């Protein structure tokens, strides 16, 4: 898959005009060819969607809203705000399940994950996409990288995130500054290499671990997390922290098992001896 940087300078003549038609301007100095899909998992977020959608850039290819059986008018509000929105019903439960459902529905080469509670600023998407077209496989949002920040993290959650992040960095050779954050973007082909298989909030941690295990190039993007605008979060610090820890331990165990198998003797068929 190729990605090309081009200055978004209008040219109405000949070959340059035809070439320019292939690129989508995303700033005054950058245009891209790859289409960008934005996935928004939502359940009863009708009051928050106006704040989310108004920050989404007009140049994105599609918005995929995964509706988790909302009992309010989430779907109707989304269609009013973004008439071409692709609404996908979620048949399972949990954020991980919603994201996997949304990823399967995407048609873009680049996929961006955005929460529906108003905590993420869609204007930052340009930074994620710029990192990807410049060579990264996975653009990982970080509230603790220089330039990032958060208005919505208690001291307990901050301590837990820091401790879990340190464990992942130590055990998997990563250099993350943030672990449990859901604002990320990646090339579609990454899905084949990370093979997501969890349903809950721990999905972000699983993605962060598996991109490292797959040897993908990761670039952290400074991001600011704002307070949820309306409603209450389903996140529970202790419960979900333990789920994240279980994912880390499981992935570590899988890594050890793979290492043992890779170093075990391989028998040559028909000869009964190690190769």
mmCIF file of C-alpha atoms in Angstrom:
data_model
loop_
_atom_site.group_PDB
_atom_site.id
_atom_site.type_symbol
_atom_site.label_atom_id
_atom_site.label_comp_id
_atom_site.label_asym_id
_atom_site.label_seq_id
_atom_site.Cartn_x
_atom_site.Cartn_y
_atom_site.Cartn_z
ATOM 1 C CA UNK A 1 0.000 0.000 0.000
ATOM 2 C CA UNK A 2 1.454 3.319 -1.015
ATOM 3 C CA UNK A 3 1.035 6.708 0.574
ATOM 4 C CA UNK A 4 2.211 9.895 -1.039
ATOM 5 C CA UNK A 5 2.607 13.430 0.245
ATOM 6 C CA UNK A 6 1.645 16.219 -2.123
ATOM 7 C CA UNK A 7 1.304 19.987 -1.649
ATOM 8 C CA UNK A 8 -2.314 20.998 -2.057
ATOM 9 C CA UNK A 9 -1.584 23.656 -4.662
ATOM 10 C CA UNK A 10 -4.235 24.011 -7.368
ATOM 11 C CA UNK A 11 -3.068 23.427 -10.936
ATOM 12 C CA UNK A 12 -5.576 23.512 -13.754
ATOM 13 C CA UNK A 13 -3.406 22.330 -16.603
ATOM 14 C CA UNK A 14 -2.660 18.992 -18.216
ATOM 15 C CA UNK A 15 -1.226 16.090 -16.276
ATOM 16 C CA UNK A 16 -0.993 18.060 -13.046
ATOM 17 C CA UNK A 17 -4.762 18.648 -13.015
ATOM 18 C CA UNK A 18 -5.452 14.936 -13.515
ATOM 19 C CA UNK A 19 -2.930 14.022 -10.803
ATOM 20 C CA UNK A 20 -4.396 16.547 -8.357
ATOM 21 C CA UNK A 21 -7.784 14.890 -8.667
ATOM 22 C CA UNK A 22 -6.407 11.782 -6.987
ATOM 23 C CA UNK A 23 -5.472 13.605 -3.812
ATOM 24 C CA UNK A 24 -7.614 14.864 -0.946
ATOM 25 C CA UNK A 25 -6.448 18.162 0.621
ATOM 26 C CA UNK A 26 -6.293 17.935 4.410
ATOM 27 C CA UNK A 27 -4.412 21.175 5.122
ATOM 28 C CA UNK A 28 -2.899 24.079 3.208
ATOM 29 C CA UNK A 29 0.351 22.147 2.853
ATOM 30 C CA UNK A 30 -0.699 18.494 2.651
ATOM 31 C CA UNK A 31 -2.904 16.313 0.492
ATOM 32 C CA UNK A 32 -3.295 12.548 0.610
ATOM 33 C CA UNK A 33 -4.550 9.787 -1.648
ATOM 34 C CA UNK A 34 -5.632 7.163 0.938
ATOM 35 C CA UNK A 35 -9.296 7.402 2.043
ATOM 36 C CA UNK A 36 -9.792 7.799 5.798
ATOM 37 C CA UNK A 37 -12.542 6.047 7.778
ATOM 38 C CA UNK A 38 -13.537 7.226 11.266
ATOM 39 C CA UNK A 39 -15.090 4.626 13.574
ATOM 40 C CA UNK A 40 -17.263 5.864 16.448
ATOM 41 C CA UNK A 41 -18.707 3.281 18.871
ATOM 42 C CA UNK A 42 -21.775 4.772 20.558
ATOM 43 C CA UNK A 43 -24.525 3.784 22.961
ATOM 44 C CA UNK A 44 -26.973 6.452 24.106
ATOM 45 C CA UNK A 45 -24.694 9.315 23.074
ATOM 46 C CA UNK A 46 -27.265 11.504 21.292
ATOM 47 C CA UNK A 47 -26.430 14.533 23.440
ATOM 48 C CA UNK A 48 -22.697 14.210 22.833
ATOM 49 C CA UNK A 49 -22.651 13.527 19.091
ATOM 50 C CA UNK A 50 -23.121 17.190 18.051
ATOM 51 C CA UNK A 51 -19.864 18.044 19.846
ATOM 52 C CA UNK A 52 -18.096 15.054 18.287
ATOM 53 C CA UNK A 53 -19.260 15.573 14.708
ATOM 54 C CA UNK A 54 -18.603 19.302 14.588
ATOM 55 C CA UNK A 55 -14.869 18.675 15.048
ATOM 56 C CA UNK A 56 -14.596 15.995 12.355
ATOM 57 C CA UNK A 57 -12.783 17.280 9.246
ATOM 58 C CA UNK A 58 -14.811 17.456 6.025
ATOM 59 C CA UNK A 59 -12.122 15.643 4.023
ATOM 60 C CA UNK A 60 -12.572 12.237 5.691
ATOM 61 C CA UNK A 61 -13.888 9.470 3.443
ATOM 62 C CA UNK A 62 -16.552 8.056 5.756
ATOM 63 C CA UNK A 63 -17.903 7.970 9.291
ATOM 64 C CA UNK A 64 -18.865 4.548 10.637
ATOM 65 C CA UNK A 65 -21.110 4.763 13.699
ATOM 66 C CA UNK A 66 -21.446 1.474 15.599
ATOM 67 C CA UNK A 67 -24.699 1.632 17.546
ATOM 68 C CA UNK A 68 -24.720 -0.459 20.709
ATOM 69 C CA UNK A 69 -28.512 -0.852 20.880
ATOM 70 C CA UNK A 70 -29.127 2.751 21.936
ATOM 71 C CA UNK A 71 -32.451 3.551 23.554
ATOM 72 C CA UNK A 72 -32.229 7.267 22.771
ATOM 73 C CA UNK A 73 -32.084 8.888 19.313
ATOM 74 C CA UNK A 74 -28.343 8.375 18.786
ATOM 75 C CA UNK A 75 -28.808 7.022 15.261
ATOM 76 C CA UNK A 76 -31.226 9.771 14.183
ATOM 77 C CA UNK A 77 -28.917 12.498 15.508
ATOM 78 C CA UNK A 78 -25.918 10.973 13.722
ATOM 79 C CA UNK A 79 -27.775 10.878 10.398
ATOM 80 C CA UNK A 80 -28.905 14.456 10.822
ATOM 81 C CA UNK A 81 -25.392 15.649 11.595
ATOM 82 C CA UNK A 82 -23.627 13.579 8.912
ATOM 83 C CA UNK A 83 -26.132 12.491 6.225
ATOM 84 C CA UNK A 84 -23.736 9.953 4.679
ATOM 85 C CA UNK A 85 -22.901 8.289 7.998
ATOM 86 C CA UNK A 86 -22.704 4.495 7.831
ATOM 87 C CA UNK A 87 -24.663 3.099 10.794
ATOM 88 C CA UNK A 88 -23.727 -0.438 11.829
ATOM 89 C CA UNK A 89 -25.709 -2.237 14.559
ATOM 90 C CA UNK A 90 -23.682 -3.947 17.274
ATOM 91 C CA UNK A 91 -24.919 -7.462 17.997
ATOM 92 C CA UNK A 92 -22.461 -8.227 20.819
ATOM 93 C CA UNK A 93 -21.484 -6.213 23.882
ATOM 94 C CA UNK A 94 -18.463 -4.165 24.933
ATOM 95 C CA UNK A 95 -16.218 -1.547 23.384
ATOM 96 C CA UNK A 96 -13.873 -4.099 21.869
ATOM 97 C CA UNK A 97 -16.757 -5.845 20.136
ATOM 98 C CA UNK A 98 -18.062 -2.485 18.860
ATOM 99 C CA UNK A 99 -14.689 -1.493 17.433
ATOM 100 C CA UNK A 100 -14.158 -4.843 15.721
ATOM 101 C CA UNK A 101 -17.623 -4.514 14.182
ATOM 102 C CA UNK A 102 -16.802 -1.005 12.976
ATOM 103 C CA UNK A 103 -13.426 -1.988 11.539
ATOM 104 C CA UNK A 104 -15.071 -4.715 9.456
ATOM 105 C CA UNK A 105 -17.444 -2.139 7.963
ATOM 106 C CA UNK A 106 -14.729 0.344 6.979
ATOM 107 C CA UNK A 107 -13.762 0.841 3.338
ATOM 108 C CA UNK A 108 -10.924 3.337 3.892
ATOM 109 C CA UNK A 109 -7.205 2.528 3.822
ATOM 110 C CA UNK A 110 -6.705 4.463 7.071
ATOM 111 C CA UNK A 111 -8.910 3.856 10.120
ATOM 112 C CA UNK A 112 -9.272 6.306 13.016
ATOM 113 C CA UNK A 113 -10.876 5.394 16.360
ATOM 114 C CA UNK A 114 -12.838 8.199 18.060
ATOM 115 C CA UNK A 115 -14.926 7.997 21.251
ATOM 116 C CA UNK A 116 -18.507 9.291 21.177
ATOM 117 C CA UNK A 117 -18.498 11.060 24.554
ATOM 118 C CA UNK A 118 -16.960 14.341 23.364
ATOM 119 C CA UNK A 119 -13.609 13.699 25.038
ATOM 120 C CA UNK A 120 -11.676 13.558 21.741
ATOM 121 C CA UNK A 121 -11.015 16.508 19.439
ATOM 122 C CA UNK A 122 -11.540 15.569 15.798
ATOM 123 C CA UNK A 123 -9.240 18.382 14.712
ATOM 124 C CA UNK A 124 -6.347 16.194 15.886
ATOM 125 C CA UNK A 125 -7.079 13.606 13.178
ATOM 126 C CA UNK A 126 -4.816 15.477 10.775
ATOM 127 C CA UNK A 127 -1.844 14.759 13.070
ATOM 128 C CA UNK A 128 -2.625 11.045 13.142
ATOM 129 C CA UNK A 129 -3.049 10.823 9.373
ATOM 130 C CA UNK A 130 0.116 12.844 8.763
ATOM 131 C CA UNK A 131 2.097 10.371 10.876
ATOM 132 C CA UNK A 132 0.710 7.430 8.894
ATOM 133 C CA UNK A 133 1.356 8.837 5.429
ATOM 134 C CA UNK A 134 4.847 9.785 6.612
ATOM 135 C CA UNK A 135 5.734 6.155 7.334
ATOM 136 C CA UNK A 136 4.129 4.966 10.579
ATOM 137 C CA UNK A 137 1.918 1.869 10.644
ATOM 138 C CA UNK A 138 0.119 2.789 13.858
ATOM 139 C CA UNK A 139 -0.441 6.314 15.210
ATOM 140 C CA UNK A 140 -1.063 6.034 18.936
ATOM 141 C CA UNK A 141 -2.628 8.876 20.874
ATOM 142 C CA UNK A 142 -0.918 9.823 24.130
ATOM 143 C CA UNK A 143 -2.158 12.123 26.855
ATOM 144 C CA UNK A 144 1.287 12.151 28.484
ATOM 145 C CA UNK A 145 3.535 12.852 25.502
ATOM 146 C CA UNK A 146 4.803 16.426 25.227
ATOM 147 C CA UNK A 147 1.862 18.511 24.056
ATOM 148 C CA UNK A 148 -0.802 16.103 25.317
ATOM 149 C CA UNK A 149 -3.015 16.336 28.383
ATOM 150 C CA UNK A 150 -6.150 15.151 30.130
ATOM 151 C CA UNK A 151 -9.047 16.731 31.991
ATOM 152 C CA UNK A 152 -10.666 13.403 32.815
ATOM 153 C CA UNK A 153 -8.338 11.183 34.822
ATOM 154 C CA UNK A 154 -8.441 10.638 38.559
ATOM 155 C CA UNK A 155 -5.186 10.132 40.512
ATOM 156 C CA UNK A 156 -6.031 6.429 40.912
ATOM 157 C CA UNK A 157 -6.554 5.939 37.170
ATOM 158 C CA UNK A 158 -3.417 7.908 36.373
ATOM 159 C CA UNK A 159 -1.347 5.772 38.744
ATOM 160 C CA UNK A 160 -2.841 2.568 37.347
ATOM 161 C CA UNK A 161 -2.259 3.641 33.754
ATOM 162 C CA UNK A 162 1.345 4.527 34.543
ATOM 163 C CA UNK A 163 1.988 1.201 36.278
ATOM 164 C CA UNK A 164 0.405 -0.875 33.503
ATOM 165 C CA UNK A 165 2.255 1.137 30.873
ATOM 166 C CA UNK A 166 5.557 0.430 32.633
ATOM 167 C CA UNK A 167 4.790 -3.303 32.668
ATOM 168 C CA UNK A 168 4.035 -3.345 28.926
ATOM 169 C CA UNK A 169 7.188 -1.352 28.141
ATOM 170 C CA UNK A 170 9.316 -3.715 30.191
ATOM 171 C CA UNK A 171 7.768 -6.982 29.047
ATOM 172 C CA UNK A 172 7.332 -6.197 25.358
ATOM 173 C CA UNK A 173 10.109 -3.726 24.633
ATOM 174 C CA UNK A 174 7.736 -0.836 23.951
ATOM 175 C CA UNK A 175 8.371 2.834 24.761
ATOM 176 C CA UNK A 176 4.851 4.065 25.375
ATOM 177 C CA UNK A 177 3.997 7.085 27.509
ATOM 178 C CA UNK A 178 0.291 6.150 27.654
ATOM 179 C CA UNK A 179 -1.456 2.793 27.486
ATOM 180 C CA UNK A 180 -5.212 2.918 28.087
ATOM 181 C CA UNK A 181 -6.306 5.547 25.565
ATOM 182 C CA UNK A 182 -8.761 4.984 22.753
ATOM 183 C CA UNK A 183 -7.791 7.692 20.242
ATOM 184 C CA UNK A 184 -5.662 5.844 17.675
ATOM 185 C CA UNK A 185 -5.273 5.480 13.904
ATOM 186 C CA UNK A 186 -3.708 2.857 11.694
ATOM 187 C CA UNK A 187 -3.434 1.452 8.195
ATOM 188 C CA UNK A 188 -6.145 -1.094 7.466
ATOM 189 C CA UNK A 189 -3.574 -3.818 6.748
ATOM 190 C CA UNK A 190 -2.557 -3.765 10.429
ATOM 191 C CA UNK A 191 -5.773 -5.607 11.318
ATOM 192 C CA UNK A 192 -4.431 -8.740 9.623
ATOM 193 C CA UNK A 193 -1.359 -8.652 11.861
ATOM 194 C CA UNK A 194 -2.918 -7.892 15.255
ATOM 195 C CA UNK A 195 -6.018 -10.134 15.005
ATOM 196 C CA UNK A 196 -8.201 -8.528 17.686
ATOM 197 C CA UNK A 197 -10.192 -10.944 19.841
ATOM 198 C CA UNK A 198 -11.443 -9.170 22.971
ATOM 199 C CA UNK A 199 -14.706 -7.417 23.736
ATOM 200 C CA UNK A 200 -14.114 -4.895 26.529
ATOM 201 C CA UNK A 201 -12.247 -1.681 27.327
ATOM 202 C CA UNK A 202 -8.993 -3.641 27.309
ATOM 203 C CA UNK A 203 -9.074 -3.638 23.496
ATOM 204 C CA UNK A 204 -6.795 -0.564 23.347
ATOM 205 C CA UNK A 205 -4.159 -2.299 25.458
ATOM 206 C CA UNK A 206 -4.377 -5.421 23.309
ATOM 207 C CA UNK A 207 -3.847 -3.340 20.167
ATOM 208 C CA UNK A 208 -0.866 -1.553 21.691
ATOM 209 C CA UNK A 209 0.771 -4.843 22.663
ATOM 210 C CA UNK A 210 0.133 -6.646 19.402
ATOM 211 C CA UNK A 211 1.423 -3.877 17.151
ATOM 212 C CA UNK A 212 4.711 -4.107 19.052
ATOM 213 C CA UNK A 213 4.759 -7.900 18.855
ATOM 214 C CA UNK A 214 4.085 -7.674 15.112
ATOM 215 C CA UNK A 215 7.047 -5.335 14.635
ATOM 216 C CA UNK A 216 4.903 -2.498 13.284
ATOM 217 C CA UNK A 217 6.185 1.063 13.311
ATOM 218 C CA UNK A 218 4.410 3.070 16.021
ATOM 219 C CA UNK A 219 4.393 6.841 16.421
ATOM 220 C CA UNK A 220 2.829 8.492 19.455
ATOM 221 C CA UNK A 221 0.651 11.536 18.806
ATOM 222 C CA UNK A 222 0.193 14.108 21.603
ATOM 223 C CA UNK A 223 -3.536 14.298 22.327
ATOM 224 C CA UNK A 224 -5.723 16.165 24.785
ATOM 225 C CA UNK A 225 -8.544 14.285 26.484
ATOM 226 C CA UNK A 226 -11.500 16.436 27.521
ATOM 227 C CA UNK A 227 -14.217 15.714 30.052
ATOM 228 C CA UNK A 228 -17.196 13.664 28.939
ATOM 229 C CA UNK A 229 -19.845 16.254 28.112
ATOM 230 C CA UNK A 230 -23.062 14.412 29.017
ATOM 231 C CA UNK A 231 -23.815 11.149 30.772
ATOM 232 C CA UNK A 232 -21.683 8.790 32.825
ATOM 233 C CA UNK A 233 -18.822 6.603 31.668
ATOM 234 C CA UNK A 234 -19.081 2.821 31.827
ATOM 235 C CA UNK A 235 -15.396 2.642 32.742
ATOM 236 C CA UNK A 236 -14.651 1.179 36.195
ATOM 237 C CA UNK A 237 -11.063 1.737 37.260
ATOM 238 C CA UNK A 238 -10.482 -1.402 39.358
ATOM 239 C CA UNK A 239 -12.561 -3.814 37.276
ATOM 240 C CA UNK A 240 -11.200 -2.669 33.938
ATOM 241 C CA UNK A 241 -7.667 -2.296 35.297
ATOM 242 C CA UNK A 242 -7.730 -5.981 36.248
ATOM 243 C CA UNK A 243 -8.991 -6.881 32.775
ATOM 244 C CA UNK A 244 -6.098 -4.948 31.253
ATOM 245 C CA UNK A 245 -3.645 -6.736 33.536
ATOM 246 C CA UNK A 246 -5.057 -10.115 32.502
ATOM 247 C CA UNK A 247 -4.571 -9.192 28.834
ATOM 248 C CA UNK A 248 -0.943 -8.230 29.517
ATOM 249 C CA UNK A 249 -0.238 -11.489 31.328
ATOM 250 C CA UNK A 250 -1.959 -13.549 28.651
ATOM 251 C CA UNK A 251 -0.035 -11.872 25.827
ATOM 252 C CA UNK A 252 3.196 -12.340 27.765
ATOM 253 C CA UNK A 253 2.448 -16.043 28.222
ATOM 254 C CA UNK A 254 1.651 -16.409 24.514
ATOM 255 C CA UNK A 255 4.933 -14.728 23.655
ATOM 256 C CA UNK A 256 6.891 -17.136 25.843
ATOM 257 C CA UNK A 257 5.108 -20.122 24.306
ATOM 258 C CA UNK A 258 5.929 -18.932 20.799
ATOM 259 C CA UNK A 259 9.560 -18.382 21.784
ATOM 260 C CA UNK A 260 9.802 -21.915 23.188
ATOM 261 C CA UNK A 261 8.311 -23.389 20.024
ATOM 262 C CA UNK A 262 10.651 -21.368 17.801
ATOM 263 C CA UNK A 263 13.674 -22.737 19.678
ATOM 264 C CA UNK A 264 12.507 -26.367 19.861
ATOM 265 C CA UNK A 265 14.022 -28.989 17.477
ATOM 266 C CA UNK A 266 12.147 -29.548 14.233
ATOM 267 C CA UNK A 267 11.970 -33.150 13.023
ATOM 268 C CA UNK A 268 12.647 -33.783 9.361
ATOM 269 C CA UNK A 269 9.804 -35.779 7.844
ATOM 270 C CA UNK A 270 10.701 -39.430 7.271
ATOM 271 C CA UNK A 271 14.134 -39.218 8.915
ATOM 272 C CA UNK A 272 13.326 -38.862 12.618
ATOM 273 C CA UNK A 273 16.218 -36.462 13.247
ATOM 274 C CA UNK A 274 16.476 -32.778 14.181
ATOM 275 C CA UNK A 275 17.083 -30.379 11.337
#
